[in-house]
Tab-separated table of C-alpha atoms and ligand atoms in Angstrom:
chain	number	residue	atom	x	y	z
A	1	UNK	CA	-84.220	3.987	-21.988
A	2	UNK	CA	-84.931	2.567	-18.763
A	3	UNK	CA	-82.589	3.421	-15.583
A	4	UNK	CA	-82.746	-0.191	-14.539
A	5	UNK	CA	-81.288	-1.770	-17.956
A	6	UNK	CA	-78.582	0.794	-18.404
A	7	UNK	CA	-77.601	0.361	-14.848
A	8	UNK	CA	-77.377	-3.471	-15.347
A	9	UNK	CA	-75.427	-2.991	-18.504
A	10	UNK	CA	-72.789	-0.948	-16.585
A	11	UNK	CA	-72.386	-3.665	-13.556
A	12	UNK	CA	-71.916	-6.075	-16.569
A	13	UNK	CA	-69.519	-3.804	-18.410
A	14	UNK	CA	-67.871	-3.938	-14.918
A	15	UNK	CA	-67.699	-7.708	-14.438
A	16	UNK	CA	-66.773	-8.142	-17.686
A	17	UNK	CA	-63.660	-6.014	-17.917
A	18	UNK	CA	-62.083	-7.316	-14.082
A	19	UNK	CA	-62.641	-10.882	-15.774
A	20	UNK	CA	-60.796	-10.369	-18.348
A	21	UNK	CA	-58.211	-8.458	-16.878
A	22	UNK	CA	-57.604	-11.236	-14.450
A	23	UNK	CA	-57.158	-13.721	-17.544
A	24	UNK	CA	-54.856	-11.360	-19.376
A	25	UNK	CA	-51.385	-13.351	-19.802
A	26	UNK	CA	-48.818	-11.151	-20.062
A	27	UNK	CA	-48.243	-7.052	-20.100
A	28	UNK	CA	-49.359	-6.840	-23.918
A	29	UNK	CA	-52.609	-8.698	-23.669
A	30	UNK	CA	-53.449	-6.839	-20.271
A	31	UNK	CA	-52.995	-3.418	-22.771
A	32	UNK	CA	-55.128	-4.995	-25.489
A	33	UNK	CA	-57.592	-5.612	-22.633
A	34	UNK	CA	-57.445	-1.797	-21.365
A	35	UNK	CA	-58.058	-0.695	-24.847
A	36	UNK	CA	-60.862	-3.280	-25.529
A	37	UNK	CA	-63.061	-1.264	-22.197
A	38	UNK	CA	-61.592	2.105	-21.867
A	39	UNK	CA	-60.192	2.911	-25.653
A	40	UNK	CA	-61.345	6.353	-26.339
A	41	UNK	CA	-62.617	5.770	-29.821
A	42	UNK	CA	-64.410	2.322	-30.426
A	43	UNK	CA	-64.269	0.785	-26.142
A	44	UNK	CA	-66.909	-0.640	-24.609
A	45	UNK	CA	-67.503	1.698	-22.180
A	46	UNK	CA	-67.595	4.339	-24.707
A	47	UNK	CA	-70.708	2.467	-26.514
A	48	UNK	CA	-72.115	1.650	-22.969
A	49	UNK	CA	-71.494	5.757	-22.580
A	50	UNK	CA	-74.108	6.313	-25.568
A	51	UNK	CA	-77.150	4.568	-23.794
A	52	UNK	CA	-76.530	7.321	-21.698
A	53	UNK	CA	-77.956	10.233	-24.038
A	54	UNK	CA	-80.981	8.244	-23.876
A	55	UNK	CA	-81.874	7.898	-20.086
A	56	UNK	CA	-85.327	9.859	-18.960
A	57	UNK	CA	-84.043	13.516	-17.389
A	58	UNK	CA	-84.973	12.897	-14.196
A	59	UNK	CA	-82.889	9.671	-14.123
A	60	UNK	CA	-79.601	11.350	-15.440
A	61	UNK	CA	-77.883	12.325	-12.028
A	62	UNK	CA	-77.760	8.709	-11.098
A	63	UNK	CA	-77.175	7.175	-14.414
A	64	UNK	CA	-74.393	9.668	-14.810
A	65	UNK	CA	-72.949	8.994	-11.179
A	66	UNK	CA	-72.672	5.105	-11.753
A	67	UNK	CA	-71.187	5.916	-15.013
A	68	UNK	CA	-68.793	7.551	-13.434
A	69	UNK	CA	-67.659	5.247	-10.457
A	70	UNK	CA	-68.080	2.442	-13.372
A	71	UNK	CA	-65.470	4.026	-15.840
A	72	UNK	CA	-63.056	4.704	-12.625
A	73	UNK	CA	-63.144	1.446	-11.285
A	74	UNK	CA	-62.235	-0.173	-14.879
A	75	UNK	CA	-59.460	1.880	-14.463
A	76	UNK	CA	-58.793	1.480	-11.211
A	77	UNK	CA	-58.926	-2.110	-11.957
A	78	UNK	CA	-56.264	-2.359	-14.690
A	79	UNK	CA	-53.832	-0.299	-12.848
A	80	UNK	CA	-54.048	-2.813	-10.039
A	81	UNK	CA	-53.722	-5.532	-11.929
A	82	UNK	CA	-50.846	-4.132	-13.951
A	83	UNK	CA	-48.882	-3.738	-10.773
A	84	UNK	CA	-49.866	-6.780	-9.742
A	85	UNK	CA	-48.855	-9.000	-12.356
A	86	UNK	CA	-45.568	-6.595	-12.304
A	87	UNK	CA	-44.365	-7.899	-8.622
A	88	UNK	CA	-45.339	-11.339	-9.659
A	89	UNK	CA	-43.009	-11.283	-12.699
A	90	UNK	CA	-40.294	-9.824	-10.389
A	91	UNK	CA	-40.848	-12.577	-7.257
A	92	UNK	CA	-40.137	-15.055	-10.342
A	93	UNK	CA	-37.192	-13.788	-11.245
A	94	UNK	CA	-36.216	-13.268	-7.913
A	95	UNK	CA	-37.016	-16.968	-7.282
A	96	UNK	CA	-34.642	-17.952	-10.028
A	97	UNK	CA	-31.474	-15.698	-9.368
A	98	UNK	CA	-32.000	-16.651	-5.374
A	99	UNK	CA	-28.490	-17.310	-4.153
A	100	UNK	CA	-27.833	-21.448	-3.316
A	101	UNK	CA	-25.317	-21.227	-0.893
A	102	UNK	CA	-24.473	-25.315	-1.424
A	103	UNK	CA	-23.579	-24.424	-5.424
A	104	UNK	CA	-19.755	-24.361	-5.355
A	105	UNK	CA	-18.246	-20.833	-5.835
A	106	UNK	CA	-16.856	-19.423	-9.160
A	107	UNK	CA	-12.969	-18.970	-8.150
A	108	UNK	CA	-11.510	-15.929	-9.953
A	109	UNK	CA	-8.537	-16.540	-11.830
A	110	UNK	CA	-5.920	-15.464	-9.249
A	111	UNK	CA	-2.165	-14.536	-9.924
A	112	UNK	CA	0.675	-15.312	-8.352
A	113	UNK	CA	4.339	-14.659	-8.269
A	114	UNK	CA	6.847	-15.150	-11.450
A	115	UNK	CA	8.931	-18.607	-10.566
A	116	UNK	CA	12.088	-16.263	-10.588
A	117	UNK	CA	10.732	-14.019	-7.937
A	118	UNK	CA	10.102	-17.357	-5.934
A	119	UNK	CA	12.701	-18.977	-5.932
A	120	UNK	CA	15.038	-15.257	-5.359
A	121	UNK	CA	12.489	-15.466	-1.952
A	122	UNK	CA	13.555	-19.018	-1.403
A	123	UNK	CA	17.272	-18.496	-2.044
A	124	UNK	CA	17.041	-15.354	0.613
A	125	UNK	CA	15.432	-17.300	2.906
A	126	UNK	CA	17.617	-19.877	3.108
A	127	UNK	CA	20.944	-17.837	2.894
A	128	UNK	CA	19.535	-15.637	5.795
A	129	UNK	CA	19.183	-18.730	8.056
A	130	UNK	CA	23.005	-19.163	7.188
A	131	UNK	CA	23.099	-15.702	8.758
A	132	UNK	CA	23.782	-13.631	5.241
A	133	UNK	CA	21.717	-10.311	5.075
A	134	UNK	CA	20.520	-8.793	1.794
A	135	UNK	CA	21.961	-6.055	0.150
A	136	UNK	CA	21.241	-4.430	-3.310
A	137	UNK	CA	22.815	-1.969	-5.637
A	138	UNK	CA	22.218	-0.329	-8.936
A	139	UNK	CA	21.749	-2.370	-12.533
A	140	UNK	CA	23.545	0.978	-13.996
A	141	UNK	CA	26.662	0.747	-12.868
A	142	UNK	CA	30.397	2.883	-13.717
A	143	UNK	CA	33.502	1.361	-14.854
A	144	UNK	CA	34.723	1.821	-11.125
A	145	UNK	CA	32.188	-1.068	-9.678
A	146	UNK	CA	31.919	-3.427	-12.516
A	147	UNK	CA	35.601	-3.651	-13.660
A	148	UNK	CA	38.197	-1.539	-11.806
A	149	UNK	CA	37.554	-2.195	-8.263
A	150	UNK	CA	37.242	-6.124	-9.000
A	151	UNK	CA	40.664	-6.361	-10.296
A	152	UNK	CA	39.832	-6.507	-13.682
A	153	UNK	CA	42.581	-4.687	-15.841
A	154	UNK	CA	41.915	-1.956	-18.455
A	155	UNK	CA	42.842	-4.328	-21.490
A	156	UNK	CA	40.740	-7.191	-19.760
A	157	UNK	CA	38.380	-8.960	-22.290
A	158	UNK	CA	35.612	-8.946	-20.043
A	159	UNK	CA	35.480	-5.194	-20.994
A	160	UNK	CA	34.819	-5.436	-24.490
A	161	UNK	CA	32.033	-3.675	-25.685
A	162	UNK	CA	30.655	-6.733	-27.868
A	163	UNK	CA	30.241	-8.418	-23.920
A	164	UNK	CA	28.491	-5.002	-22.104
A	165	UNK	CA	25.506	-2.950	-22.430
A	166	UNK	CA	27.429	0.633	-22.486
A	167	UNK	CA	24.900	3.432	-22.151
A	168	UNK	CA	25.612	6.213	-24.368
A	169	UNK	CA	23.767	9.007	-23.314
A	170	UNK	CA	24.350	8.388	-19.499
A	171	UNK	CA	28.091	8.721	-20.214
A	172	UNK	CA	27.978	12.367	-21.043
A	173	UNK	CA	26.568	13.161	-16.964
A	174	UNK	CA	29.141	11.257	-15.505
A	175	UNK	CA	30.912	12.268	-12.490
A	176	UNK	CA	34.639	12.047	-12.496
A	177	UNK	CA	35.586	8.244	-11.655
A	178	UNK	CA	38.424	5.990	-12.765
A	179	UNK	CA	37.064	4.943	-16.437
A	180	UNK	CA	34.294	7.214	-16.750
A	181	UNK	CA	31.167	5.620	-18.662
A	182	UNK	CA	28.139	3.968	-17.114
A	183	UNK	CA	27.072	0.344	-18.562
A	184	UNK	CA	24.147	-2.209	-17.006
A	185	UNK	CA	26.070	-4.124	-14.813
A	186	UNK	CA	27.197	-7.192	-16.133
A	187	UNK	CA	27.484	-9.133	-12.666
A	188	UNK	CA	26.452	-8.922	-9.536
A	189	UNK	CA	29.965	-8.948	-8.330
A	190	UNK	CA	29.767	-4.781	-8.230
A	191	UNK	CA	27.527	-4.843	-5.165
A	192	UNK	CA	30.784	-6.836	-3.296
A	193	UNK	CA	32.511	-3.366	-3.630
A	194	UNK	CA	29.777	-1.227	-2.770
A	195	UNK	CA	29.114	-2.987	0.741
A	196	UNK	CA	33.233	-3.354	1.566
A	197	UNK	CA	33.528	0.393	0.496
A	198	UNK	CA	30.814	1.495	3.038
A	199	UNK	CA	31.530	-1.323	6.183
A	200	UNK	CA	34.131	-2.500	8.080
A	201	UNK	CA	34.828	-6.487	8.298
A	202	UNK	CA	32.958	-8.516	9.099
A	203	UNK	CA	30.720	-8.982	6.216
A	204	UNK	CA	28.411	-11.120	5.312
A	205	UNK	CA	26.021	-10.432	2.348
A	206	UNK	CA	23.798	-11.894	-0.256
A	207	UNK	CA	22.789	-9.509	-3.386
A	208	UNK	CA	20.200	-10.723	-5.900
A	209	UNK	CA	19.164	-8.865	-9.012
A	210	UNK	CA	19.411	-8.798	-12.614
A	211	UNK	CA	22.314	-8.194	-15.406
A	212	UNK	CA	22.732	-7.987	-18.583
A	213	UNK	CA	24.934	-9.400	-21.508
A	214	UNK	CA	24.503	-8.966	-24.942
A	215	UNK	CA	24.632	-12.917	-25.084
A	216	UNK	CA	22.620	-14.490	-28.094
A	217	UNK	CA	19.673	-16.334	-26.281
A	218	UNK	CA	19.726	-20.032	-26.569
A	219	UNK	CA	18.623	-22.692	-23.857
A	220	UNK	CA	21.199	-22.055	-21.184
A	221	UNK	CA	21.646	-18.142	-21.937
A	222	UNK	CA	19.304	-14.842	-22.143
A	223	UNK	CA	20.567	-11.167	-22.169
A	224	UNK	CA	18.997	-10.263	-18.857
A	225	UNK	CA	19.058	-12.981	-16.436
A	226	UNK	CA	19.497	-12.902	-12.362
A	227	UNK	CA	22.534	-13.712	-10.003
A	228	UNK	CA	22.880	-14.197	-6.599
A	229	UNK	CA	26.002	-12.918	-5.360
A	230	UNK	CA	27.415	-13.888	-1.559
A	231	UNK	CA	30.271	-12.576	0.061
A	232	UNK	CA	31.886	-13.384	3.683
A	233	UNK	CA	34.786	-11.669	4.813
A	234	UNK	CA	36.354	-12.521	8.289
A	235	UNK	CA	39.513	-13.262	10.034
A	236	UNK	CA	40.483	-17.262	9.108
A	237	UNK	CA	38.045	-17.560	6.288
A	238	UNK	CA	38.958	-20.244	4.070
A	239	UNK	CA	37.981	-22.727	1.031
A	240	UNK	CA	36.225	-25.224	3.304
A	241	UNK	CA	34.027	-22.084	4.534
A	242	UNK	CA	33.218	-21.482	1.043
A	243	UNK	CA	32.705	-25.138	0.072
A	244	UNK	CA	30.580	-25.656	3.095
A	245	UNK	CA	28.102	-22.991	2.632
A	246	UNK	CA	27.564	-23.831	-0.651
A	247	UNK	CA	27.276	-27.296	0.066
A	248	UNK	CA	24.571	-25.981	3.007
A	249	UNK	CA	22.799	-23.641	0.399
A	250	UNK	CA	22.356	-26.195	-2.469
A	251	UNK	CA	21.062	-29.479	-0.124
A	252	UNK	CA	18.522	-26.795	0.970
A	253	UNK	CA	17.561	-25.451	-2.300
A	254	UNK	CA	17.804	-28.800	-3.699
A	255	UNK	CA	17.812	-31.841	-1.987
A	256	UNK	CA	20.314	-33.747	0.163
A	257	UNK	CA	21.089	-35.756	-2.899
A	258	UNK	CA	22.440	-32.806	-4.694
A	259	UNK	CA	26.212	-33.040	-5.557
A	260	UNK	CA	28.698	-29.902	-5.725
A	261	UNK	CA	32.019	-29.767	-7.594
A	262	UNK	CA	34.394	-27.117	-7.986
A	263	UNK	CA	36.531	-26.621	-11.212
A	264	UNK	CA	39.445	-25.018	-11.110
A	265	UNK	CA	38.894	-21.482	-13.144
A	266	UNK	CA	40.145	-17.760	-13.137
A	267	UNK	CA	38.467	-14.495	-11.892
A	268	UNK	CA	40.264	-11.459	-11.459
A	269	UNK	CA	38.363	-10.706	-7.990
A	270	UNK	CA	39.231	-14.000	-6.412
A	271	UNK	CA	42.257	-16.040	-5.769
A	272	UNK	CA	41.711	-19.318	-6.238
A	273	UNK	CA	39.080	-19.431	-8.367
A	274	UNK	CA	36.562	-22.393	-8.929
A	275	UNK	CA	33.721	-23.109	-11.209
A	276	UNK	CA	30.642	-24.613	-9.375
A	277	UNK	CA	28.724	-26.992	-11.225
A	278	UNK	CA	25.749	-28.898	-9.737
A	279	UNK	CA	23.648	-31.974	-10.112
A	280	UNK	CA	20.339	-32.737	-9.054
A	281	UNK	CA	18.590	-35.752	-11.044
A	282	UNK	CA	20.381	-34.863	-14.224
A	283	UNK	CA	23.425	-34.000	-15.719
A	284	UNK	CA	26.207	-31.156	-14.229
A	285	UNK	CA	25.031	-27.580	-15.007
A	286	UNK	CA	27.270	-24.733	-14.740
A	287	UNK	CA	25.690	-22.822	-11.804
A	288	UNK	CA	28.510	-19.736	-11.490
A	289	UNK	CA	31.616	-19.254	-9.846
A	290	UNK	CA	33.410	-18.442	-6.595
A	291	UNK	CA	36.597	-18.319	-5.093
A	292	UNK	CA	38.994	-16.819	-2.475
A	293	UNK	CA	38.468	-12.557	-2.730
A	294	UNK	CA	41.516	-11.574	-4.211
A	295	UNK	CA	43.882	-9.438	-2.254
A	296	UNK	CA	44.124	-6.388	-4.503
A	297	UNK	CA	40.127	-6.459	-3.927
A	298	UNK	CA	40.634	-6.283	-0.525
A	299	UNK	CA	43.236	-3.539	-0.885
A	300	UNK	CA	41.044	-1.639	-2.934
A	301	UNK	CA	38.219	-1.165	-0.235
A	302	UNK	CA	40.958	-0.427	2.426
A	303	UNK	CA	40.963	-3.937	3.800
A	304	UNK	CA	43.840	-5.347	5.116
A	305	UNK	CA	44.707	-8.698	3.623
A	306	UNK	CA	47.103	-10.041	6.099
A	307	UNK	CA	44.049	-9.697	8.843
A	308	UNK	CA	41.143	-10.721	6.595
A	309	UNK	CA	40.649	-13.008	4.106
A	310	UNK	CA	37.118	-14.263	2.792
A	311	UNK	CA	34.851	-15.969	0.036
A	312	UNK	CA	32.772	-14.705	-2.704
A	313	UNK	CA	30.633	-16.488	-5.134
A	314	UNK	CA	28.098	-15.493	-7.813
A	315	UNK	CA	25.441	-18.355	-9.240
A	316	UNK	CA	22.803	-18.194	-12.067
A	317	UNK	CA	19.115	-18.014	-10.728
A	318	UNK	CA	17.580	-19.182	-13.953
A	319	UNK	CA	19.752	-22.357	-14.156
A	320	UNK	CA	18.852	-22.970	-10.740
A	321	UNK	CA	15.263	-22.847	-10.939
A	322	UNK	CA	15.503	-24.414	-14.170
A	323	UNK	CA	17.438	-27.403	-12.659
A	324	UNK	CA	15.042	-27.991	-9.949
A	325	UNK	CA	12.037	-28.140	-11.889
A	326	UNK	CA	12.959	-29.753	-15.057
A	327	UNK	CA	13.211	-26.880	-17.583
A	328	UNK	CA	15.311	-27.297	-20.206
A	329	UNK	CA	15.275	-23.793	-21.857
A	330	UNK	CA	15.611	-20.735	-19.377
A	331	UNK	CA	13.877	-18.405	-22.310
A	332	UNK	CA	10.938	-19.958	-20.935
A	333	UNK	CA	10.633	-17.798	-18.001
A	334	UNK	CA	10.532	-14.667	-20.081
A	335	UNK	CA	7.891	-15.993	-22.731
A	336	UNK	CA	4.972	-14.985	-20.415
A	337	UNK	CA	3.136	-18.100	-21.635
A	338	UNK	CA	0.495	-18.211	-18.890
A	339	UNK	CA	0.619	-21.736	-19.766
A	340	UNK	CA	4.081	-22.040	-18.426
A	341	UNK	CA	3.767	-19.549	-15.447
A	342	UNK	CA	0.604	-21.343	-14.038
A	343	UNK	CA	2.565	-24.447	-13.201
A	344	UNK	CA	4.672	-22.807	-10.404
B	401	DAH	N1	30.701	-12.219	-11.793
B	401	DAH	C1	31.126	-14.045	-12.180
B	401	DAH	C2	29.996	-14.028	-13.673
B	401	DAH	O1	29.448	-13.167	-13.476
B	401	DAH	C3	30.733	-14.887	-11.174
B	401	DAH	C4	31.883	-15.062	-10.099
B	401	DAH	C5	32.771	-15.757	-10.252
B	401	DAH	C6	31.179	-14.478	-8.838
B	401	DAH	C7	33.514	-15.599	-8.811
B	401	DAH	C8	32.105	-14.144	-7.614
B	401	DAH	C9	33.190	-14.701	-7.754
B	401	DAH	O2	31.745	-13.567	-6.682
B	401	DAH	O3	33.877	-15.181	-6.516
B	401	DAH	O4	30.624	-14.816	-13.735
């Protein structure tokens, strides 16, 4: 075979390979082209290589050198095209994924505070402006703070096991107090005693927190609910002060058109005592109780009832929040249904 013919064949092959690479549509087609030209068994390069044996001995070095050059050219051509196509693909993908700042963002779902927590914050704020500071008391209480010191006698029905969550195991570890034993507090009035035991008058506090009663749940009762307790002790405090504070509170939490009504009642720790109803864009709702702190309570904590008087009140937070938002069943607060909670 003449050398010129062999060299022409090689050039032909190189050109054909490059053209085939260029027109390969994707990575699979490109690989097929590679096998067609460089395949070890039946590749076209292999076929051309056979001609090498028929070259004159004198021309062999030149033919062999050119063959190797073309082989490398076809191999490198493959690698180069493969890389270039991969890069193109990447650019196309990046083009698609490129951030468009004009498209409105997707905001992640954000949680928020529970409506009762929001109410507590709001009430704290209102009462803070009226000069009341916040105190806290324990939810696991002893009989002294939940009953005795509040002038609730031993035989009083408020102590009935059916009306209280007494703690069986905690009872063993109690320290010797009058009426040993522990319970989940049934009212925040316990905090009145804890504060007065530790401070001298004047006192002007509120306490907000959970209380527990084994009530059958219904639209206005749940076994765990929240109360706000208020206590103001000073010289010359009267029922008129109680009414003023509750009125300021009521008109701040609701609106000016809220109606507040006192009904004569009885609580062992106040004398006289009233029940407080509020009405705002609806019927009357019983919110809690209040009264002038009973002299017995004042004496128990070491205050002189001839010098100091005061008022106290305790209101249900769920009921207030429900009234303001038109919720007719306070059990909704504790179902954790996000469709309900999202509205606040
Ligand atoms: N502790 C009472 C209850 O839970 C409410 C109450 C009534 C609180 C009169 C008071 C008060 O501070 O003076 O039913």
